[in-house]
XYZ file of C-alpha atoms in Angstrom:
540
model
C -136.822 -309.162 215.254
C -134.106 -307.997 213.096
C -132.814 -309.712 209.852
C -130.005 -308.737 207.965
C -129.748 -310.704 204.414
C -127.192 -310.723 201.933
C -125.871 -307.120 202.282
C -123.140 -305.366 200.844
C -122.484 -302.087 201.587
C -118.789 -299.783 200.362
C -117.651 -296.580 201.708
C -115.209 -295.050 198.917
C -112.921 -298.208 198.344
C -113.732 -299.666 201.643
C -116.153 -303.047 201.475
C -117.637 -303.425 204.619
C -119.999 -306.368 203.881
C -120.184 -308.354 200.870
C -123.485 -311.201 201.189
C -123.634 -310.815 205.053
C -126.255 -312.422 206.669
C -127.480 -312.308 210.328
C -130.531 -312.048 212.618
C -131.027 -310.717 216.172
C -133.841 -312.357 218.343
C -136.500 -310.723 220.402
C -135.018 -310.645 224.019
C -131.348 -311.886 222.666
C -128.431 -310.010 224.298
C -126.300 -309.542 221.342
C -122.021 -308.226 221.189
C -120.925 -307.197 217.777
C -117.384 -307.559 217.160
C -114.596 -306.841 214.899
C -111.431 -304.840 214.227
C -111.792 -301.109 214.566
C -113.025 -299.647 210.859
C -114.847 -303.465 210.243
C -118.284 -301.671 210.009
C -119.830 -301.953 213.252
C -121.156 -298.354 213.377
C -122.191 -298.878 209.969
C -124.264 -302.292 210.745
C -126.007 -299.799 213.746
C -126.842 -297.255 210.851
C -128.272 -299.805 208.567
C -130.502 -301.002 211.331
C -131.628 -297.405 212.385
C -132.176 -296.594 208.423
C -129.286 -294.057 208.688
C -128.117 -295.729 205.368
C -129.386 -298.295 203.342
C -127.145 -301.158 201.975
C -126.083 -301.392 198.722
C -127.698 -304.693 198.024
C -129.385 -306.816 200.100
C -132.446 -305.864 202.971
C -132.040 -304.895 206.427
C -135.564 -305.302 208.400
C -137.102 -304.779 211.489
C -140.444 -306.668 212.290
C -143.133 -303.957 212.474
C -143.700 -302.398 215.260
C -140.706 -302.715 217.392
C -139.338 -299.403 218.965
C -135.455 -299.327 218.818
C -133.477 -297.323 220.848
C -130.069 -296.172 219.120
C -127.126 -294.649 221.647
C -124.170 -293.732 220.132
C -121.020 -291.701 220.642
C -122.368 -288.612 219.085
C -124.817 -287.131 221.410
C -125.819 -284.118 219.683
C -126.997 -280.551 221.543
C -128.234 -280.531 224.704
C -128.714 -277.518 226.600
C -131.457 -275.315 228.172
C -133.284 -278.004 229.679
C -132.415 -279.616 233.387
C -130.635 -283.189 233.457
C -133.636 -284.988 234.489
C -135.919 -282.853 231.753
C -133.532 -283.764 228.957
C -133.699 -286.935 230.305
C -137.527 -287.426 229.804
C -137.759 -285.517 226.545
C -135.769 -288.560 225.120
C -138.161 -291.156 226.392
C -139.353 -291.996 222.494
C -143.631 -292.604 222.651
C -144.363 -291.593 226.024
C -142.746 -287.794 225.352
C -144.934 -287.445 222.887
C -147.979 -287.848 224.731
C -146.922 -286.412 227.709
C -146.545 -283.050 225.400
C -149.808 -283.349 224.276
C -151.331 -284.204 227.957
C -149.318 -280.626 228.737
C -150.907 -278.944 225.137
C -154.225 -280.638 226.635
C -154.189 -278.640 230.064
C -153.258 -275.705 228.608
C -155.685 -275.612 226.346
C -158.686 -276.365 228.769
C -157.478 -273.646 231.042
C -158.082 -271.179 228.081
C -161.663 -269.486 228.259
C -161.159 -268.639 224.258
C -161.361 -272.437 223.542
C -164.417 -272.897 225.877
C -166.804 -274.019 223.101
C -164.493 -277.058 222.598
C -164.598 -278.234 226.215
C -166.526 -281.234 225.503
C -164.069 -282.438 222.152
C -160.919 -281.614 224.319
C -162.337 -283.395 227.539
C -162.609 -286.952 225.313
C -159.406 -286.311 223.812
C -157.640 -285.538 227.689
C -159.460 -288.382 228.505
C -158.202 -290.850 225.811
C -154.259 -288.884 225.872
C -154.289 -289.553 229.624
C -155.628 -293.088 229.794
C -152.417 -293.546 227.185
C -149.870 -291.630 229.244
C -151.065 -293.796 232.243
C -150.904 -297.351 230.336
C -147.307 -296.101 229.049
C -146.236 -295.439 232.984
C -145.986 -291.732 232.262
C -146.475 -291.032 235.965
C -143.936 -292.803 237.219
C -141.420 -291.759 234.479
C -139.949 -288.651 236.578
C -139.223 -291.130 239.314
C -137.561 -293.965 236.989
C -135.561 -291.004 235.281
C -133.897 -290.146 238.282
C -133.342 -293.692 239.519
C -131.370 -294.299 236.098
C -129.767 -290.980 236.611
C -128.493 -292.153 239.812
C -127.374 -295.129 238.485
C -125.188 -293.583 236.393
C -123.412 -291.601 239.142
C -125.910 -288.175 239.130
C -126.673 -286.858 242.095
C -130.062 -285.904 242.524
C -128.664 -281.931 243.163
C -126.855 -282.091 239.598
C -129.951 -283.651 238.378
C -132.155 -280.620 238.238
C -129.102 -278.253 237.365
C -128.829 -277.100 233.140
C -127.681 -279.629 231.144
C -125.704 -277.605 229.105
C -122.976 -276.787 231.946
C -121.966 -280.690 231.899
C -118.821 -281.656 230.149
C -119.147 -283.947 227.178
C -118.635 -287.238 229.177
C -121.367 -286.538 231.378
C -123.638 -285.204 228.456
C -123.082 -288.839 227.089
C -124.331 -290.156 230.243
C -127.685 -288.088 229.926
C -127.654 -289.389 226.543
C -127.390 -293.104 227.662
C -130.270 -292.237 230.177
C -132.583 -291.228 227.588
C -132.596 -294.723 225.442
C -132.840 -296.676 228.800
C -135.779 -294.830 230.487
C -137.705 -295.048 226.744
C -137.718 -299.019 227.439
C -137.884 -299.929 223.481
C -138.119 -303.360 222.366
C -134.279 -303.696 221.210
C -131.501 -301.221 222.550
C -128.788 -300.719 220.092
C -125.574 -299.535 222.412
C -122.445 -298.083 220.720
C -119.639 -298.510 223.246
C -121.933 -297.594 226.373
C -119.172 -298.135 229.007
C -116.697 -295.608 227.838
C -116.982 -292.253 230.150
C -118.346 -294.639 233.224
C -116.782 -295.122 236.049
C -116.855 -298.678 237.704
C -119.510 -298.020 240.141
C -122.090 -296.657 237.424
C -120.152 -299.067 234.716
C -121.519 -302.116 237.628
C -124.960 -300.693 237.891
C -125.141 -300.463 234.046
C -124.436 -304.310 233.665
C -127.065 -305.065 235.805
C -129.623 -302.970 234.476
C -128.839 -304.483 230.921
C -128.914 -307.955 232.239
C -132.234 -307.510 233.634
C -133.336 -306.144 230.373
C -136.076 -307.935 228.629
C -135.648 -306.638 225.334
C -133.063 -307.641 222.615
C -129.491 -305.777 222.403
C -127.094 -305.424 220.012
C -124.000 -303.828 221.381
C -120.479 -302.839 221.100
C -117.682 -302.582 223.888
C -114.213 -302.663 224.908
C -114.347 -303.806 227.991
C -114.436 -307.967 228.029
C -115.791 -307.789 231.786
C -119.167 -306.515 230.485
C -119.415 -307.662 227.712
C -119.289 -311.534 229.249
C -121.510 -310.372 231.610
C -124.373 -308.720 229.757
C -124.360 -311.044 226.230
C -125.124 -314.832 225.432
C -124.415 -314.858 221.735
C -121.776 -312.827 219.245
C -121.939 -311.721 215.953
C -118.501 -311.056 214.635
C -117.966 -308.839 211.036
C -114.915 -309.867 209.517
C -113.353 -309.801 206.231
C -117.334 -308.303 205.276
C -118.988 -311.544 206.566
C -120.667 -311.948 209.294
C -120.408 -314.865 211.843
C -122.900 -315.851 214.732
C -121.493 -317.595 217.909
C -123.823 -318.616 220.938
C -122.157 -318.034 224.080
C -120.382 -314.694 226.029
C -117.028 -312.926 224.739
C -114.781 -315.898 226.073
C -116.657 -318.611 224.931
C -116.081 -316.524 221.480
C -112.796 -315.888 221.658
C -112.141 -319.976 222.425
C -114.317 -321.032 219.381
C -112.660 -318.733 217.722
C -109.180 -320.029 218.202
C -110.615 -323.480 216.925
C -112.073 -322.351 214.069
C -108.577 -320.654 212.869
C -106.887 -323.818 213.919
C -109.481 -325.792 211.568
C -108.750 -323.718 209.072
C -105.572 -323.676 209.101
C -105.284 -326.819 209.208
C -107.928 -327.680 206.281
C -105.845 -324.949 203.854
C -102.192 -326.404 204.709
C -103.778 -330.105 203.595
C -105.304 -328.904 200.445
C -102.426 -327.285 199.637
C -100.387 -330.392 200.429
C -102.571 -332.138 198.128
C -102.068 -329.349 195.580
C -98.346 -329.463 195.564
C -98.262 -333.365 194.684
C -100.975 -332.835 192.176
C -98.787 -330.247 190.076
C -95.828 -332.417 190.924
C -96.900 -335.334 189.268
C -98.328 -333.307 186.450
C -94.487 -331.416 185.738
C -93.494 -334.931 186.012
C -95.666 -336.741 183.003
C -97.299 -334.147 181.384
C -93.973 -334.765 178.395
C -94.808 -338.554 177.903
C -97.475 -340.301 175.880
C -98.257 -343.050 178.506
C -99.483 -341.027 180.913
C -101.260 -338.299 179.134
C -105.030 -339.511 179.829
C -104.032 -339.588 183.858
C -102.111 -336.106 183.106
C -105.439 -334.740 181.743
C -107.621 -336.073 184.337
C -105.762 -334.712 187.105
C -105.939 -331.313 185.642
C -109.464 -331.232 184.924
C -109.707 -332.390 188.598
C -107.819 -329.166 189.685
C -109.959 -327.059 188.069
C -113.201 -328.074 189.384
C -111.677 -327.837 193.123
C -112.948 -325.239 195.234
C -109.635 -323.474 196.737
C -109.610 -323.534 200.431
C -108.787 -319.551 200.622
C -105.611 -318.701 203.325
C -106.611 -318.196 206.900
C -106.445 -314.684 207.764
C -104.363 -313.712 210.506
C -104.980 -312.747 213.558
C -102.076 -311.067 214.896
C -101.637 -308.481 217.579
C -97.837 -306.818 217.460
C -96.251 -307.079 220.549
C -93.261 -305.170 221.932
C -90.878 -305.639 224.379
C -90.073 -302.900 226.414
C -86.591 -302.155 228.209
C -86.162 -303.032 231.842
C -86.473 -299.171 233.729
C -83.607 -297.982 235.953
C -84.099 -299.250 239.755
C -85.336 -296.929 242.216
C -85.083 -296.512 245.824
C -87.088 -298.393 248.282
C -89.560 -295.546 248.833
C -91.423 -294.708 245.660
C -93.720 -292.268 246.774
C -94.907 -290.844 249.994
C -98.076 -288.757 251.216
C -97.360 -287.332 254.874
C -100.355 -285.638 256.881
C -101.730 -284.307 253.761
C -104.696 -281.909 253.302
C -106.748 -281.215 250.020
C -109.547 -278.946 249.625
C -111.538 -277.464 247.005
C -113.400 -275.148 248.193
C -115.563 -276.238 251.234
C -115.226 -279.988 249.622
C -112.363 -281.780 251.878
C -110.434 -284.529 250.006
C -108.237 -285.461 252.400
C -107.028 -284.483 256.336
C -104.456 -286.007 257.245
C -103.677 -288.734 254.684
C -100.824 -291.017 254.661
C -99.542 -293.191 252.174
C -96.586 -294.667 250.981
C -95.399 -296.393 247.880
C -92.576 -298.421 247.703
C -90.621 -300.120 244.871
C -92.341 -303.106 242.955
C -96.093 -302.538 244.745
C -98.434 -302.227 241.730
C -101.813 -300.349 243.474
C -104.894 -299.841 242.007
C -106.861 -296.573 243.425
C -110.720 -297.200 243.859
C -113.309 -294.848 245.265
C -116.704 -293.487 244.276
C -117.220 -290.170 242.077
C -115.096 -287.257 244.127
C -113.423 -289.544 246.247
C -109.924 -287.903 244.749
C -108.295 -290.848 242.957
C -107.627 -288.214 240.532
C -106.218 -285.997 242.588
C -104.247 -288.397 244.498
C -102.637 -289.331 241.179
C -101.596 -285.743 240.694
C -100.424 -284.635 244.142
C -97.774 -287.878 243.829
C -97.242 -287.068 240.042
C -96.477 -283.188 241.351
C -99.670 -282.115 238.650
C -101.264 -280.801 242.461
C -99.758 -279.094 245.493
C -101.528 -280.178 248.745
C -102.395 -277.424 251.005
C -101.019 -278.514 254.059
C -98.463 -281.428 254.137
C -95.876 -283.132 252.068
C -95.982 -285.546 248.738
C -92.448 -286.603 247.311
C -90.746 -288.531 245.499
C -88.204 -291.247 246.477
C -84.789 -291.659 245.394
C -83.950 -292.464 241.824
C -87.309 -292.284 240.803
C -88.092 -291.551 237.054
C -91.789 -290.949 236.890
C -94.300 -291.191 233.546
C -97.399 -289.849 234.513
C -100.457 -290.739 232.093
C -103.819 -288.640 232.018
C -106.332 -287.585 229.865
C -104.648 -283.708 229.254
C -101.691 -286.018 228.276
C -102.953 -285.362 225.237
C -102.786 -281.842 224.726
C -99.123 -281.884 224.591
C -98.844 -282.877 221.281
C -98.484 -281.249 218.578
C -101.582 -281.119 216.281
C -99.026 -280.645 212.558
C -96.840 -283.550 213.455
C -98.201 -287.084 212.455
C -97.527 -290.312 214.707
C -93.932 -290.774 213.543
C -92.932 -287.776 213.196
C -93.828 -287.731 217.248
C -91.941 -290.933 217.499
C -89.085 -289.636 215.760
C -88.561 -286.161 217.814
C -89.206 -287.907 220.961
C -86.549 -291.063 220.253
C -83.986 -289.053 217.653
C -81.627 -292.491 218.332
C -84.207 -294.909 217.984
C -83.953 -296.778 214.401
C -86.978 -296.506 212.394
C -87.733 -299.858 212.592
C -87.912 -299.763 216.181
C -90.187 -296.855 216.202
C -92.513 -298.604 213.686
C -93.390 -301.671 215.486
C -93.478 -299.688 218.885
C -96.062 -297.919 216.698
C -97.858 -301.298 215.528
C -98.174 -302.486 218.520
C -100.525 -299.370 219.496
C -102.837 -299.834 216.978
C -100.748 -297.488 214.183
C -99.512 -299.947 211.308
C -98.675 -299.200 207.738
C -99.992 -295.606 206.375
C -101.894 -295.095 209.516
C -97.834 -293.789 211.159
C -98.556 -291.025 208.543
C -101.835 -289.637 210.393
C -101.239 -286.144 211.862
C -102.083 -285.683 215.236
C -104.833 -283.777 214.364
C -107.219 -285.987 212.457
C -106.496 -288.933 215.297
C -109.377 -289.915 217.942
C -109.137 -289.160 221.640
C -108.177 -293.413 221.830
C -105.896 -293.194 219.327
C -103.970 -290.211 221.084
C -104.322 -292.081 224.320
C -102.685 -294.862 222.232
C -99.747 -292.742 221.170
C -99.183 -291.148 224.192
C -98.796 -294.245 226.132
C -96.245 -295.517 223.382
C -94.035 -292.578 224.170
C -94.310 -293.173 227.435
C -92.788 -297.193 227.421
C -90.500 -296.873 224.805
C -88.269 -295.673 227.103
C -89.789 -296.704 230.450
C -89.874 -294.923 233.556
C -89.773 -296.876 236.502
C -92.720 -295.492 238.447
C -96.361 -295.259 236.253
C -98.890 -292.999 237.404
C -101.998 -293.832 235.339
C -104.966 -292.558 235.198
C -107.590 -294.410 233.132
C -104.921 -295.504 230.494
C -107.402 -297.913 228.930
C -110.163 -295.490 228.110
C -110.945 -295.549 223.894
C -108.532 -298.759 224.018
C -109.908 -301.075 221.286
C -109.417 -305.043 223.397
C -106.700 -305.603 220.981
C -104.612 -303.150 222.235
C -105.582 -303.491 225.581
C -104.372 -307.050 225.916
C -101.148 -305.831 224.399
C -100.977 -303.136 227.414
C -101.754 -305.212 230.065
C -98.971 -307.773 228.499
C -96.614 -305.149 228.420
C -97.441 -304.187 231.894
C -97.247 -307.379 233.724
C -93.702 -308.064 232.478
C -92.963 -304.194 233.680
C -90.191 -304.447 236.162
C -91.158 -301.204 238.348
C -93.725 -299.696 240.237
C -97.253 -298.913 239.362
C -100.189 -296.340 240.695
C -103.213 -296.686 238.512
C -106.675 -295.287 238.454
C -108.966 -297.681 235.794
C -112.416 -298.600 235.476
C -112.088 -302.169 233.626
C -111.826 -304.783 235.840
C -109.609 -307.018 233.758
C -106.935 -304.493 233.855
C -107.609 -304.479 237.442
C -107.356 -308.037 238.455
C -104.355 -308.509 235.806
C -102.118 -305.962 236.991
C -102.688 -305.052 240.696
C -100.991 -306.310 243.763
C -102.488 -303.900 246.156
C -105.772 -302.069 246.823
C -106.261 -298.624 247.817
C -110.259 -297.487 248.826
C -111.046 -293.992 249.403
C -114.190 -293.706 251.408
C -115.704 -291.318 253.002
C -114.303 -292.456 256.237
C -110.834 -292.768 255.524
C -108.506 -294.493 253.343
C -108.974 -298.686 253.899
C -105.779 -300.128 252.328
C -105.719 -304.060 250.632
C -103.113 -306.258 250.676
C -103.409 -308.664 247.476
C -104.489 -307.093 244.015
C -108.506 -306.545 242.983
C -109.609 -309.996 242.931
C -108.932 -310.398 246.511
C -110.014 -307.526 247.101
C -113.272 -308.566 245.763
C -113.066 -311.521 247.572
C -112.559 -309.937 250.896
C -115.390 -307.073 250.987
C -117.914 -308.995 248.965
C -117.731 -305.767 246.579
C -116.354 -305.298 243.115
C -116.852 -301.408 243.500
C -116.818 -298.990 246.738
C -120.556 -299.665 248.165
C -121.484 -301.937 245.417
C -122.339 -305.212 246.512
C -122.093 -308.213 244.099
């Protein structure tokens, strides 16, 4: 369905493939992988005809409708969420405008002497509309919508009012109700919460087409894909299997190749040795010869490349009280929308909880009534004794300042700290080399999130509020996170929608529902275990 042969494409000095080869399957559910800056966004441009490569052919067998989503959505406003959403719907939008240009245009007594040409044509545009379930679209547009946590209110209100994460969400909508015959998907689980990230893995499961998709979150991707295609070092690699059956034959392959380069170059090493030895006498000058033309014709194993992700190991945090944190009859409104009445909850010293709830349930604003971000209206939240608190959420971000670059950051933050320190802190979040010399400015929203977070553990607290710390995190430096986490000595409240992070770090569950607050002893897995539910009213 699509072929990719021989490529090479460069952007400025950057070679992103050199003779990569690969093909994609009709109905194949596809995950492209590869260090951030590899080329996968690239490989999704070639496809769409964005670019073209600079040798090589990139092909798509005729006919096939692709469906591109990607992180920039574009403009949408002036239209209601569930028009925008069927405006995108690729062949059937076009007819349906011309079914509307149809109507309108037998309604008009000017174009009467045409009735009978625009009856056949109404006719024939309708028939069309009807074979391409144009009918039912309205109704499958709001059933994605939903899916994606919209309620059907918010549905029909301007699209143009919703913030960009939610805009992305319309976005995502739009290439799933057009139904093509392959959906490309450019990291389609950031900006989703678990419920709609759940209902999104199912849909895509179910999905007869082929995909070819990105994502950093190892949950869905094992769930969704049966086969990888990895770009590294400008080649391109196929493996059949999910993300873990990739990850294993990929620690195989590096062992085999380790293990074939260290016995070349054992066989190298006596080679030249016994060349330096004899190459001076007569006697031996034929076998001195034919060893060397031997070298030359060898093809050299090249060095494996490696594969390391910097870790760092963070100092043990001061010791708090036994009490942590604690909610006492507490009351939160906004507006006529009660959060809580009456909530209690209490923290103490070495619990790691994990806050779930649907849309509006207020795991945020739990997180920032215990973080003091909040004030509840009626009621107390406070702090224990000896508690030094790092709070972590997405306006984190704001606070830093847009001239300095990463280690400048690092170096007003941790004056003491030795440089060397500061620069493998900073490798281990995803900054190594030149990239310490980005200013704040020109960084992504992941790789802010990235440096906040490594200002935050240098110099741990011992009570983490978190709120979606792993959103934009590439799995590299997620893996590093939840590393450094698990061997964190203190107390953790944490709001995330990956469930790996989830089952690897909690010890305790806390639901908000619409009845009340259901508290979980034992971290997300049993939790999962116990209700039957990965998600609030989700059922597996």
């Amino acid at each position: 369905m699509i072929r990719i042969d021989n490529i090479a494409k460069q952007h400025g000095h950057q070679i992103l493939f050199l003779d990569a080869s690969a093909v994609v399957h009709r109905g194949e559910h596809v995950g492209l992988v590869g260090p951030n800056g590899a080329g996968k966004s690239t490989l999704f441009r070639l496809i769409t005809k964005e670019e073209e490569p600079d040798e090589g052919q990139v092909s798509v067998d005729r006919g096939v409708t692709i469906g591109y989503f990607s992180q920039d959505v574009g403009e949408m406003k002036g239209k209601t969420v569930v028009a925008e959403t069927m405006d995108g719907a690729g062949p059937v939008s076009a007819v349906a405008m011309e079914l509307r240009e149809l109507e309108h245009a037998l309604a008009d007594p000017a174009r009467a002497g045409e009735m009978e040409k625009l009856l056949e044509r109404f006719g024939d545009v309708q028939g069309r509309f009807d074979q391409l379930g144009g009918y039912g679209l309205e109704a499958r547009a709001r059933e994605i919508l939903a899916g994606l946590g919209f309620s059907q209110e918010r549905m029909d209100e301007d699209v143009g009012a919703l913030s960009g994460g939610w805009k992305m969400r319309v976005a995502l909508a739009r290439i799933l109700l057009m139904r093509p015959d392959a959906l490309l998907l450019d990291e389609p689980s950031n900006h989703l919460d678990l419920e709609s990230l759940i209902w999104l893995e199912n849909f895509l499961k179910s999905f007869e087409g082929a995909i070819l998709m990105t994502s950093h979150d190892r949950e869905f991707m094992n769930r969704v894909v049966t086969k990888i295609i990895e770009i590294d070092g400008g080649e391109l690699t196929s493996y059949t299997g999910d993300y873990e059956f990739y990850v294993q034959q990929r620690i195989i392959a590096d062992r085999h190749a380790a293990a074939q380069y260290d016995r070349q170059q054992a066989m190298l090493k006596k080679e030249i040795a016994f060349i330096e030895r004899f190459k001076a006498r007569a006697s031996h000058a034929a076998q001195v010869q034919s060893r060397i033309k031997k070298l030359d014709k060898i093809e050299k194993v090249e060095p494996p490349k490696t594969r390391k992700v910097v870790e760092f190991d963070f100092r043990p945090p001061p010791r708090s009280g036994e009490d942590v944190a604690r909610l006492e009859d507490v009351r939160k409104a906004y507006g006529d929308n009660v959060i809580y009445d009456g909530f209690d909850f209490l923290v103490r010293r070495g619990e790691r909880w994990c806050v779930l709830g649907v849309n509006g349930a207020g795991k945020s604003t739990l997180l920032k009534l215990i973080a003091g971000a909040a004030e509840p209206d009626a009621g107390e939240a406070a702090l224990g004794g000896s508690v030094k608190l790092g709070y972590f959420a997405q306006h984190a971000m704001d606070v830093l300042d847009a001239t300095a670059t990463v280690e400048e950051m690092l170096v007003s933050r941790f004056p003491q700290a030795s440089i060397g320190s500061l620069k493998t802190l900073a490798g281990a979040f995803g900054f190594s080399g030149d990239e310490v010399q980005k200013t704040v400015r020109v960084l992504s929203g992941g790789e802010k999130a990235r440096l906040v977070l490594a200002m935050m553990l240098f110099d741990p607290p011992n009570f983490l509020v978190l709120d979606e710390p792993t959103n934009h995190l590439d799995m590299g430096t997620k893996e590093m996170l939840i590393g450094a986490l698990r061997k964190f000595e203190g107390t953790m409240l944490f709001v995330s929608h990956d469930r790996h992070f989830l089952a690897e770090l909690s010890s305790r569950v806390l639901e908000l529902t619409p009845e009340g607050p259901h508290l979980y002893g034992g971290g997300y897995t049993e939790y999962v275990a116990r209700t039957g539910h990965e998600a609030p009213g989700l059922h597996i």
